[in-house]
Every structure is written in structure tokens, then in C-alpha cells.
Amino acid sequence: LKFVCLSNDGVDEHMVWLIGLKNIFARQLPNMPKEYIVRLVMDRNHKSVMVIRRNQVVGGITYRPYVSQKFGEIAFCAITADEQVKGYGTRLMNHLKQHARDVDGLTHFLTYADNNAVGYFTKQGFTKEIHLEKDRWQGYVTNIRSILKIAKVFYSYLLEIMTRYFSFFILVSCKYIKDYDGGILMECKIDPKLPYTD
Ligand code: ACO
């Protein structure tokens, strides 16, 4: 078992792991558009901390370090279905904190946590109260959930028009409407001294 932190650097083995991680995110975060997942996981400004077992990805966290602002935004976090609630998520987060502090020089993390993952993030030291000064993060954090919300409003408007005119299309398109999870902004302060990993 090993923990690695890397970004899209063109190394074959790393690409295989990043694709494995992208597939886990796509399965575990069904409300996230797949293209958006691929784009961020493969984006060179993002890094991914991964748990690798027997050369297979078990799970990971993709984040974007904003080095000058000293905070990181966690975009995605997931563990493959049959390995959840075995402690991998906690160990992963500890490796992330250690790396972000010692390598990127970050002091905080922000994330939009899915409602059902708030319990996990709370256990990892995240709070709903944001202490980080707004001018340090506002304009940086991408609120994909807000974008999805706008898209949903637009979609329901479209749907209404369609209901009036093409009820057949409704039946077909309903299959593609996925309800999304609101998500809530959470923050975590990284301890400046604590050894997070052994
Ligand atoms: N709700 C409440 N508590 C949870 C949840 C949850 N969804 N998941 C884990 N926990 C708890 C565990 O019970 C455990 O508590 P304990 O320390 O008291 O025993 C603690 O959190 C840590 O559990 P781990 O085993 O380390 O967590 P796991 O390996 O399962 O990873 C994760 C947690 C990443 C949320 C995983 O369950 C998962 O992939 N879920 C599906 C995808 C998901 O929801 N991802 C987060 C979306 S938000 C985002 O990506 C920004």
C-alpha cells in the first residue's frame, strides 16, 4: 500500500493511475459531469493524492493548490465502493494535509462537500464556519454546484416548454435528469506542526 501525490506529468504509470482515479470519481460522484471530472483530474494546475494497492488505485483526492493565497480547494474526493469505511479516506486526507503543508506551503483547505459527505469531512477537521478571510479565497473557489444549479433552472425551463409542445421528448429526457446534491462550503485549517503521517 502506498500514497502518492502527483499531477499530469506525462509519465505513463502516473497517467494510468490518474485515469483509474477519474473512473472512481465518475462512479462515486454521479452528479458531477464526467467531462468536468476528466478536465480537472488531467489539468496540470491540479494535483491528486492517491492510495495505490497492488498497483491499483483505491481512491484519491484531487485538489488545486493556490500557493500565493496559501489555501487549497478540494475538487473531488472518493474511495472505490468496496473499500469504503475501512479507514482509507482518513489516511488519504492525512497524507493530503502533510503534502499540502510541507510541499505547497498551504495553511487551509476549502471544499464544497456533498451533503452525505459532511460527516466524513467533519471527522477530518472541516467546519462549516469559514475563518479564512474572504479576500484570500473569493474569486478562486469554483462553485461547480452553483453552476449545476443554474443549469438545472435552465433545464427545468426548457422542460416546461417541452411539456407544452413535445410530451414524448419529456419521457426520453427525464432519464437524463439527475438530481444533484446541494453541497456546502467547508474549511479545514492545517496544523502547522502536527505529524499527520508516520
Ligand atoms: N457520512 C458520515 N460519516 C462518514 C461517511 C459519510 N458519508 N463516510 C465515512 N464516514 C466516517 C466513517 O464512519 C469514519 O468514522 P470513524 O472514524 O468514527 O470510524 C470516518 O468517517 C472515516 O472513515 P473512512 O473509512 O476513513 O472513510 P472512507 O474511506 O469511506 O472515505 C469517503 C470517505 C471519501 C466519503 C468515501 O466514503 C466515499 O468515497 N464516498 C462516496 C463519494 C463521496 O461522497 N465523496 C465526497 C464527495 S464531496 C467532494 O468530493 C468534495
PDB file of C-alpha atoms and ligand atoms in Angstrom:
ATOM      1  CA  LEU A   1       0.000   0.000   0.000  1.00  0.00           C
ATOM      2  CA  LYS A   2       1.351   3.403  -0.894  1.00  0.00           C
ATOM      3  CA  PHE A   3       0.257   7.017  -1.063  1.00  0.00           C
ATOM      4  CA  VAL A   4       1.372   9.198  -3.950  1.00  0.00           C
ATOM      5  CA  CYS A   5       0.761  12.829  -4.826  1.00  0.00           C
ATOM      6  CA  LEU A   6       1.163  13.806  -8.450  1.00  0.00           C
ATOM      7  CA  SER A   7      -0.254  15.731 -11.365  1.00  0.00           C
ATOM      8  CA  ASN A   8      -0.496  15.077 -15.075  1.00  0.00           C
ATOM      9  CA  ASP A   9       3.242  14.967 -15.829  1.00  0.00           C
ATOM     10  CA  GLY A  10       3.154  12.677 -18.870  1.00  0.00           C
ATOM     11  CA  VAL A  11       4.689   9.671 -17.055  1.00  0.00           C
ATOM     12  CA  ASP A  12       2.861   6.546 -18.303  1.00  0.00           C
ATOM     13  CA  GLU A  13       2.352   4.947 -14.894  1.00  0.00           C
ATOM     14  CA  HIS A  14       1.004   8.225 -13.478  1.00  0.00           C
ATOM     15  CA  MET A  15      -1.441   8.558 -16.371  1.00  0.00           C
ATOM     16  CA  VAL A  16      -2.765   5.046 -15.712  1.00  0.00           C
ATOM     17  CA  TRP A  17      -3.344   5.913 -12.044  1.00  0.00           C
ATOM     18  CA  LEU A  18      -4.991   9.254 -12.888  1.00  0.00           C
ATOM     19  CA  ILE A  19      -7.358   7.501 -15.303  1.00  0.00           C
ATOM     20  CA  GLY A  20      -8.144   4.930 -12.588  1.00  0.00           C
ATOM     21  CA  LEU A  21      -8.900   7.753 -10.174  1.00  0.00           C
ATOM     22  CA  LYS A  22     -11.035   9.579 -12.740  1.00  0.00           C
ATOM     23  CA  ASN A  23     -13.111   6.384 -13.119  1.00  0.00           C
ATOM     24  CA  ILE A  24     -13.621   6.134  -9.344  1.00  0.00           C
ATOM     25  CA  PHE A  25     -14.776   9.776  -9.217  1.00  0.00           C
ATOM     26  CA  ALA A  26     -17.135   9.221 -12.144  1.00  0.00           C
ATOM     27  CA  ARG A  27     -18.768   6.299 -10.303  1.00  0.00           C
ATOM     28  CA  GLN A  28     -18.793   7.745  -6.821  1.00  0.00           C
ATOM     29  CA  LEU A  29     -19.802  11.308  -7.753  1.00  0.00           C
ATOM     30  CA  PRO A  30     -22.674  10.687 -10.200  1.00  0.00           C
ATOM     31  CA  ASN A  31     -23.842  14.302 -10.036  1.00  0.00           C
ATOM     32  CA  MET A  32     -20.593  15.618 -11.415  1.00  0.00           C
ATOM     33  CA  PRO A  33     -20.408  15.940 -15.184  1.00  0.00           C
ATOM     34  CA  LYS A  34     -17.860  13.386 -16.443  1.00  0.00           C
ATOM     35  CA  GLU A  35     -16.126  15.897 -18.743  1.00  0.00           C
ATOM     36  CA  TYR A  36     -15.606  18.200 -15.770  1.00  0.00           C
ATOM     37  CA  ILE A  37     -14.001  15.370 -13.776  1.00  0.00           C
ATOM     38  CA  VAL A  38     -11.627  14.479 -16.625  1.00  0.00           C
ATOM     39  CA  ARG A  39     -10.726  18.110 -17.186  1.00  0.00           C
ATOM     40  CA  LEU A  40      -9.761  18.766 -13.577  1.00  0.00           C
ATOM     41  CA  VAL A  41      -8.010  15.448 -12.909  1.00  0.00           C
ATOM     42  CA  MET A  42      -5.895  15.936 -16.054  1.00  0.00           C
ATOM     43  CA  ASP A  43      -5.361  19.661 -15.537  1.00  0.00           C
ATOM     44  CA  ARG A  44      -1.741  20.466 -14.688  1.00  0.00           C
ATOM     45  CA  ASN A  45      -2.797  23.015 -12.050  1.00  0.00           C
ATOM     46  CA  HIS A  46      -4.478  20.243 -10.076  1.00  0.00           C
ATOM     47  CA  LYS A  47      -2.766  17.566  -8.001  1.00  0.00           C
ATOM     48  CA  SER A  48      -4.105  14.196  -6.878  1.00  0.00           C
ATOM     49  CA  VAL A  49      -3.239  12.286  -3.733  1.00  0.00           C
ATOM     50  CA  MET A  50      -3.959   8.593  -4.330  1.00  0.00           C
ATOM     51  CA  VAL A  51      -3.987   5.349  -2.388  1.00  0.00           C
ATOM     52  CA  ILE A  52      -2.378   2.624  -4.510  1.00  0.00           C
ATOM     53  CA  ARG A  53      -2.656  -1.047  -3.636  1.00  0.00           C
ATOM     54  CA  ARG A  54      -1.065  -3.723  -5.818  1.00  0.00           C
ATOM     55  CA  ASN A  55      -0.641  -1.072  -8.498  1.00  0.00           C
ATOM     56  CA  GLN A  56      -4.404  -0.367  -8.469  1.00  0.00           C
ATOM     57  CA  VAL A  57      -5.986   2.920  -7.408  1.00  0.00           C
ATOM     58  CA  VAL A  58      -8.212   2.501  -4.354  1.00  0.00           C
ATOM     59  CA  GLY A  59      -9.192   6.164  -4.102  1.00  0.00           C
ATOM     60  CA  GLY A  60      -7.937   9.689  -4.052  1.00  0.00           C
ATOM     61  CA  ILE A  61      -8.396  13.403  -3.622  1.00  0.00           C
ATOM     62  CA  THR A  62      -7.925  15.923  -6.428  1.00  0.00           C
ATOM     63  CA  TYR A  63      -7.176  19.466  -5.328  1.00  0.00           C
ATOM     64  CA  ARG A  64      -5.891  22.742  -6.649  1.00  0.00           C
ATOM     65  CA  PRO A  65      -3.233  24.477  -4.579  1.00  0.00           C
ATOM     66  CA  TYR A  66      -3.417  28.288  -4.671  1.00  0.00           C
ATOM     67  CA  VAL A  67       0.128  28.740  -3.440  1.00  0.00           C
ATOM     68  CA  SER A  68       0.161  32.548  -3.253  1.00  0.00           C
ATOM     69  CA  GLN A  69      -3.119  32.519  -1.294  1.00  0.00           C
ATOM     70  CA  LYS A  70      -1.885  29.594   0.840  1.00  0.00           C
ATOM     71  CA  PHE A  71      -5.056  27.534   0.511  1.00  0.00           C
ATOM     72  CA  GLY A  72      -6.141  24.534  -1.492  1.00  0.00           C
ATOM     73  CA  GLU A  73      -9.523  23.705  -2.994  1.00  0.00           C
ATOM     74  CA  ILE A  74     -10.539  20.066  -2.867  1.00  0.00           C
ATOM     75  CA  ALA A  75     -12.416  19.335  -6.069  1.00  0.00           C
ATOM     76  CA  PHE A  76     -13.123  15.599  -5.699  1.00  0.00           C
ATOM     77  CA  CYS A  77     -12.643  13.001  -3.015  1.00  0.00           C
ATOM     78  CA  ALA A  78     -13.672   9.342  -3.233  1.00  0.00           C
ATOM     79  CA  ILE A  79     -12.784   5.780  -2.329  1.00  0.00           C
ATOM     80  CA  THR A  80     -13.826   2.884  -4.563  1.00  0.00           C
ATOM     81  CA  ALA A  81     -17.149   1.316  -3.500  1.00  0.00           C
ATOM     82  CA  ASP A  82     -15.941  -1.926  -1.885  1.00  0.00           C
ATOM     83  CA  GLU A  83     -13.146  -0.256   0.093  1.00  0.00           C
ATOM     84  CA  GLN A  84     -15.156   2.480   1.805  1.00  0.00           C
ATOM     85  CA  VAL A  85     -15.351   2.866   5.589  1.00  0.00           C
ATOM     86  CA  LYS A  86     -12.091   0.962   6.120  1.00  0.00           C
ATOM     87  CA  GLY A  87     -10.052   3.995   7.065  1.00  0.00           C
ATOM     88  CA  TYR A  88      -8.565   4.783   3.640  1.00  0.00           C
ATOM     89  CA  GLY A  89     -10.396   8.122   3.429  1.00  0.00           C
ATOM     90  CA  THR A  90      -8.877   9.294   6.714  1.00  0.00           C
ATOM     91  CA  ARG A  91      -5.351   8.207   5.799  1.00  0.00           C
ATOM     92  CA  LEU A  92      -5.721   9.857   2.414  1.00  0.00           C
ATOM     93  CA  MET A  93      -6.758  13.155   3.990  1.00  0.00           C
ATOM     94  CA  ASN A  94      -3.803  12.991   6.394  1.00  0.00           C
ATOM     95  CA  HIS A  95      -1.388  12.497   3.505  1.00  0.00           C
ATOM     96  CA  LEU A  96      -3.024  15.370   1.670  1.00  0.00           C
ATOM     97  CA  LYS A  97      -2.626  17.694   4.677  1.00  0.00           C
ATOM     98  CA  GLN A  98       1.008  16.719   5.166  1.00  0.00           C
ATOM     99  CA  HIS A  99       1.850  17.205   1.489  1.00  0.00           C
ATOM    100  CA  ALA A 100      -0.078  20.469   1.167  1.00  0.00           C
ATOM    101  CA  ARG A 101       1.630  21.940   4.216  1.00  0.00           C
ATOM    102  CA  ASP A 102       5.198  20.681   3.616  1.00  0.00           C
ATOM    103  CA  VAL A 103       5.391  20.846  -0.169  1.00  0.00           C
ATOM    104  CA  ASP A 104       2.852  23.503  -1.267  1.00  0.00           C
ATOM    105  CA  GLY A 105       3.076  25.650   1.890  1.00  0.00           C
ATOM    106  CA  LEU A 106      -0.704  25.779   2.373  1.00  0.00           C
ATOM    107  CA  THR A 107      -2.474  26.649   5.629  1.00  0.00           C
ATOM    108  CA  HIS A 108      -6.120  25.877   4.770  1.00  0.00           C
ATOM    109  CA  PHE A 109      -8.390  23.736   2.667  1.00  0.00           C
ATOM    110  CA  LEU A 110     -11.785  24.610   1.290  1.00  0.00           C
ATOM    111  CA  THR A 111     -14.256  22.269  -0.325  1.00  0.00           C
ATOM    112  CA  TYR A 112     -17.857  22.037  -1.396  1.00  0.00           C
ATOM    113  CA  ALA A 113     -18.853  18.884   0.444  1.00  0.00           C
ATOM    114  CA  ASP A 114     -21.820  16.837  -0.748  1.00  0.00           C
ATOM    115  CA  ASN A 115     -24.482  16.700   1.964  1.00  0.00           C
ATOM    116  CA  ASN A 116     -23.870  12.983   2.554  1.00  0.00           C
ATOM    117  CA  ALA A 117     -20.118  13.535   2.920  1.00  0.00           C
ATOM    118  CA  VAL A 118     -20.384  16.319   5.533  1.00  0.00           C
ATOM    119  CA  GLY A 119     -19.965  13.666   8.288  1.00  0.00           C
ATOM    120  CA  TYR A 120     -16.709  12.429   6.753  1.00  0.00           C
ATOM    121  CA  PHE A 121     -15.308  15.953   6.304  1.00  0.00           C
ATOM    122  CA  THR A 122     -16.308  16.913   9.861  1.00  0.00           C
ATOM    123  CA  LYS A 123     -14.338  13.904  11.143  1.00  0.00           C
ATOM    124  CA  GLN A 124     -11.350  15.153   9.148  1.00  0.00           C
ATOM    125  CA  GLY A 125     -11.463  18.517  10.938  1.00  0.00           C
ATOM    126  CA  PHE A 126     -13.553  20.510   8.445  1.00  0.00           C
ATOM    127  CA  THR A 127     -16.098  23.057   9.704  1.00  0.00           C
ATOM    128  CA  LYS A 128     -18.982  24.894   8.113  1.00  0.00           C
ATOM    129  CA  GLU A 129     -17.685  28.131   9.615  1.00  0.00           C
ATOM    130  CA  ILE A 130     -15.201  29.746   7.261  1.00  0.00           C
ATOM    131  CA  HIS A 131     -12.434  31.572   9.122  1.00  0.00           C
ATOM    132  CA  LEU A 132     -10.221  32.182   6.115  1.00  0.00           C
ATOM    133  CA  GLU A 133     -10.508  35.859   5.116  1.00  0.00           C
ATOM    134  CA  LYS A 134     -12.838  36.211   2.152  1.00  0.00           C
ATOM    135  CA  ASP A 135     -10.383  38.162   0.023  1.00  0.00           C
ATOM    136  CA  ARG A 136      -7.992  35.217   0.222  1.00  0.00           C
ATOM    137  CA  TRP A 137     -10.364  32.787  -1.450  1.00  0.00           C
ATOM    138  CA  GLN A 138     -13.254  34.627  -3.077  1.00  0.00           C
ATOM    139  CA  GLY A 139     -12.898  34.572  -6.808  1.00  0.00           C
ATOM    140  CA  TYR A 140     -10.683  31.497  -6.561  1.00  0.00           C
ATOM    141  CA  VAL A 141     -13.037  28.755  -5.451  1.00  0.00           C
ATOM    142  CA  THR A 142     -15.040  27.397  -8.354  1.00  0.00           C
ATOM    143  CA  ASN A 143     -18.557  26.741  -7.307  1.00  0.00           C
ATOM    144  CA  ILE A 144     -19.466  23.888  -9.609  1.00  0.00           C
ATOM    145  CA  ARG A 145     -22.592  23.220  -7.553  1.00  0.00           C
ATOM    146  CA  SER A 146     -23.887  26.737  -8.283  1.00  0.00           C
ATOM    147  CA  ILE A 147     -23.180  26.184 -11.939  1.00  0.00           C
ATOM    148  CA  LEU A 148     -25.155  22.929 -11.769  1.00  0.00           C
ATOM    149  CA  LYS A 149     -27.979  24.766 -10.018  1.00  0.00           C
ATOM    150  CA  ILE A 150     -28.159  27.372 -12.798  1.00  0.00           C
ATOM    151  CA  ALA A 151     -28.004  24.585 -15.377  1.00  0.00           C
ATOM    152  CA  LYS A 152     -30.870  22.860 -13.580  1.00  0.00           C
ATOM    153  CA  VAL A 153     -33.035  26.004 -13.583  1.00  0.00           C
ATOM    154  CA  PHE A 154     -32.303  26.413 -17.257  1.00  0.00           C
ATOM    155  CA  TYR A 155     -33.117  22.765 -17.828  1.00  0.00           C
ATOM    156  CA  SER A 156     -36.447  22.952 -15.988  1.00  0.00           C
ATOM    157  CA  TYR A 157     -37.346  26.000 -18.064  1.00  0.00           C
ATOM    158  CA  LEU A 158     -36.528  24.046 -21.173  1.00  0.00           C
ATOM    159  CA  LEU A 159     -38.520  21.134 -19.822  1.00  0.00           C
ATOM    160  CA  GLU A 160     -41.573  23.334 -19.282  1.00  0.00           C
ATOM    161  CA  ILE A 161     -41.528  24.456 -22.881  1.00  0.00           C
ATOM    162  CA  MET A 162     -41.105  20.883 -23.939  1.00  0.00           C
ATOM    163  CA  THR A 163     -44.017  19.736 -21.771  1.00  0.00           C
ATOM    164  CA  ARG A 164     -46.239  22.102 -23.639  1.00  0.00           C
ATOM    165  CA  TYR A 165     -45.154  21.017 -27.037  1.00  0.00           C
ATOM    166  CA  PHE A 166     -43.459  17.629 -27.013  1.00  0.00           C
ATOM    167  CA  SER A 167     -44.557  15.358 -24.246  1.00  0.00           C
ATOM    168  CA  PHE A 168     -42.798  12.474 -25.929  1.00  0.00           C
ATOM    169  CA  PHE A 169     -39.424  14.156 -25.506  1.00  0.00           C
ATOM    170  CA  ILE A 170     -40.119  14.561 -21.824  1.00  0.00           C
ATOM    171  CA  LEU A 171     -40.249  10.828 -21.340  1.00  0.00           C
ATOM    172  CA  VAL A 172     -36.934  10.447 -23.081  1.00  0.00           C
ATOM    173  CA  SER A 173     -35.139  13.359 -21.486  1.00  0.00           C
ATOM    174  CA  CYS A 174     -36.329  12.582 -17.944  1.00  0.00           C
ATOM    175  CA  LYS A 175     -33.906   9.723 -17.974  1.00  0.00           C
ATOM    176  CA  TYR A 176     -31.071  12.227 -18.112  1.00  0.00           C
ATOM    177  CA  ILE A 177     -32.168  14.487 -15.299  1.00  0.00           C
ATOM    178  CA  LYS A 178     -30.131  13.798 -12.262  1.00  0.00           C
ATOM    179  CA  ASP A 179     -30.915  15.482  -9.031  1.00  0.00           C
ATOM    180  CA  TYR A 180     -27.817  16.977  -7.580  1.00  0.00           C
ATOM    181  CA  ASP A 181     -26.737  17.341  -4.053  1.00  0.00           C
ATOM    182  CA  GLY A 182     -26.647  20.940  -2.860  1.00  0.00           C
ATOM    183  CA  GLY A 183     -23.191  20.835  -1.337  1.00  0.00           C
ATOM    184  CA  ILE A 184     -21.891  23.012   1.433  1.00  0.00           C
ATOM    185  CA  LEU A 185     -18.701  25.045   1.693  1.00  0.00           C
ATOM    186  CA  MET A 186     -16.411  23.678   4.417  1.00  0.00           C
ATOM    187  CA  GLU A 187     -12.998  24.724   5.673  1.00  0.00           C
ATOM    188  CA  CYS A 188     -10.117  22.976   7.367  1.00  0.00           C
ATOM    189  CA  LYS A 189      -7.102  24.624   8.977  1.00  0.00           C
ATOM    190  CA  ILE A 190      -3.927  22.591   8.571  1.00  0.00           C
ATOM    191  CA  ASP A 191      -1.989  22.291  11.810  1.00  0.00           C
ATOM    192  CA  PRO A 192       1.438  23.923  11.298  1.00  0.00           C
ATOM    193  CA  LYS A 193       3.338  21.288  13.313  1.00  0.00           C
ATOM    194  CA  LEU A 194       1.318  18.079  13.707  1.00  0.00           C
ATOM    195  CA  PRO A 195       2.857  14.984  12.074  1.00  0.00           C
ATOM    196  CA  TYR A 196      -0.112  13.769  10.008  1.00  0.00           C
ATOM    197  CA  THR A 197       1.555  10.610   8.719  1.00  0.00           C
ATOM    198  CA  ASP A 198       4.010   8.189  10.256  1.00  0.00           C
TER     199      ASP A 198
HETATM  200  N1  ACO B   1     -21.028  10.194   6.315  1.00  0.00           N
HETATM  201  C1  ACO B   1     -20.688  10.187   7.602  1.00  0.00           C
HETATM  202  N2  ACO B   1     -19.562   9.623   8.088  1.00  0.00           N
HETATM  203  C2  ACO B   1     -18.763   9.026   7.204  1.00  0.00           C
HETATM  204  C3  ACO B   1     -19.046   8.964   5.821  1.00  0.00           C
HETATM  205  C4  ACO B   1     -20.238   9.589   5.393  1.00  0.00           C
HETATM  206  N3  ACO B   1     -20.585   9.594   4.106  1.00  0.00           N
HETATM  207  N4  ACO B   1     -18.071   8.287   5.208  1.00  0.00           N
HETATM  208  C5  ACO B   1     -17.203   7.936   6.158  1.00  0.00           C
HETATM  209  N5  ACO B   1     -17.617   8.388   7.367  1.00  0.00           N
HETATM  210  C6  ACO B   1     -16.970   8.250   8.644  1.00  0.00           C
HETATM  211  C7  ACO B   1     -16.599   6.828   8.969  1.00  0.00           C
HETATM  212  O1  ACO B   1     -17.630   6.150   9.627  1.00  0.00           O
HETATM  213  C8  ACO B   1     -15.396   7.020   9.861  1.00  0.00           C
HETATM  214  O2  ACO B   1     -15.802   7.321  11.179  1.00  0.00           O
HETATM  215  P1  ACO B   1     -14.975   6.748  12.449  1.00  0.00           P
HETATM  216  O3  ACO B   1     -13.585   7.339  12.303  1.00  0.00           O
HETATM  217  O4  ACO B   1     -15.735   7.275  13.597  1.00  0.00           O
HETATM  218  O5  ACO B   1     -14.979   5.258  12.293  1.00  0.00           O
HETATM  219  C9  ACO B   1     -14.737   8.280   9.285  1.00  0.00           C
HETATM  220  O6  ACO B   1     -15.759   8.984   8.578  1.00  0.00           O
HETATM  221  C10 ACO B   1     -13.615   7.972   8.337  1.00  0.00           C
HETATM  222  O7  ACO B   1     -13.979   6.904   7.510  1.00  0.00           O
HETATM  223  P2  ACO B   1     -13.033   6.293   6.424  1.00  0.00           P
HETATM  224  O8  ACO B   1     -13.179   4.807   6.427  1.00  0.00           O
HETATM  225  O9  ACO B   1     -11.653   6.839   6.577  1.00  0.00           O
HETATM  226  O10 ACO B   1     -13.705   6.916   5.118  1.00  0.00           O
HETATM  227  P3  ACO B   1     -13.794   6.256   3.658  1.00  0.00           P
HETATM  228  O11 ACO B   1     -12.551   5.510   3.358  1.00  0.00           O
HETATM  229  O12 ACO B   1     -15.068   5.550   3.475  1.00  0.00           O
HETATM  230  O13 ACO B   1     -13.822   7.589   2.761  1.00  0.00           O
HETATM  231  C11 ACO B   1     -15.438   8.911   1.558  1.00  0.00           C
HETATM  232  C12 ACO B   1     -14.858   8.531   2.929  1.00  0.00           C
HETATM  233  C13 ACO B   1     -14.335   9.508   0.703  1.00  0.00           C
HETATM  234  C14 ACO B   1     -16.523   9.966   1.781  1.00  0.00           C
HETATM  235  C15 ACO B   1     -15.979   7.627   0.888  1.00  0.00           C
HETATM  236  O14 ACO B   1     -16.923   7.030   1.710  1.00  0.00           O
HETATM  237  C16 ACO B   1     -16.575   7.854  -0.487  1.00  0.00           C
HETATM  238  O15 ACO B   1     -15.890   7.748  -1.480  1.00  0.00           O
HETATM  239  N6  ACO B   1     -17.894   8.154  -0.571  1.00  0.00           N
HETATM  240  C17 ACO B   1     -18.581   8.336  -1.841  1.00  0.00           C
HETATM  241  C18 ACO B   1     -18.115   9.563  -2.579  1.00  0.00           C
HETATM  242  C19 ACO B   1     -18.291  10.847  -1.772  1.00  0.00           C
HETATM  243  O16 ACO B   1     -19.311  11.108  -1.176  1.00  0.00           O
HETATM  244  N7  ACO B   1     -17.221  11.698  -1.797  1.00  0.00           N
HETATM  245  C20 ACO B   1     -17.216  13.012  -1.196  1.00  0.00           C
HETATM  246  C21 ACO B   1     -17.964  13.957  -2.059  1.00  0.00           C
HETATM  247  S1  ACO B   1     -17.664  15.662  -1.708  1.00  0.00           S
HETATM  248  C22 ACO B   1     -16.281  16.054  -2.635  1.00  0.00           C
HETATM  249  O17 ACO B   1     -15.784  15.271  -3.377  1.00  0.00           O
HETATM  250  C23 ACO B   1     -15.698  17.423  -2.455  1.00  0.00           C
END
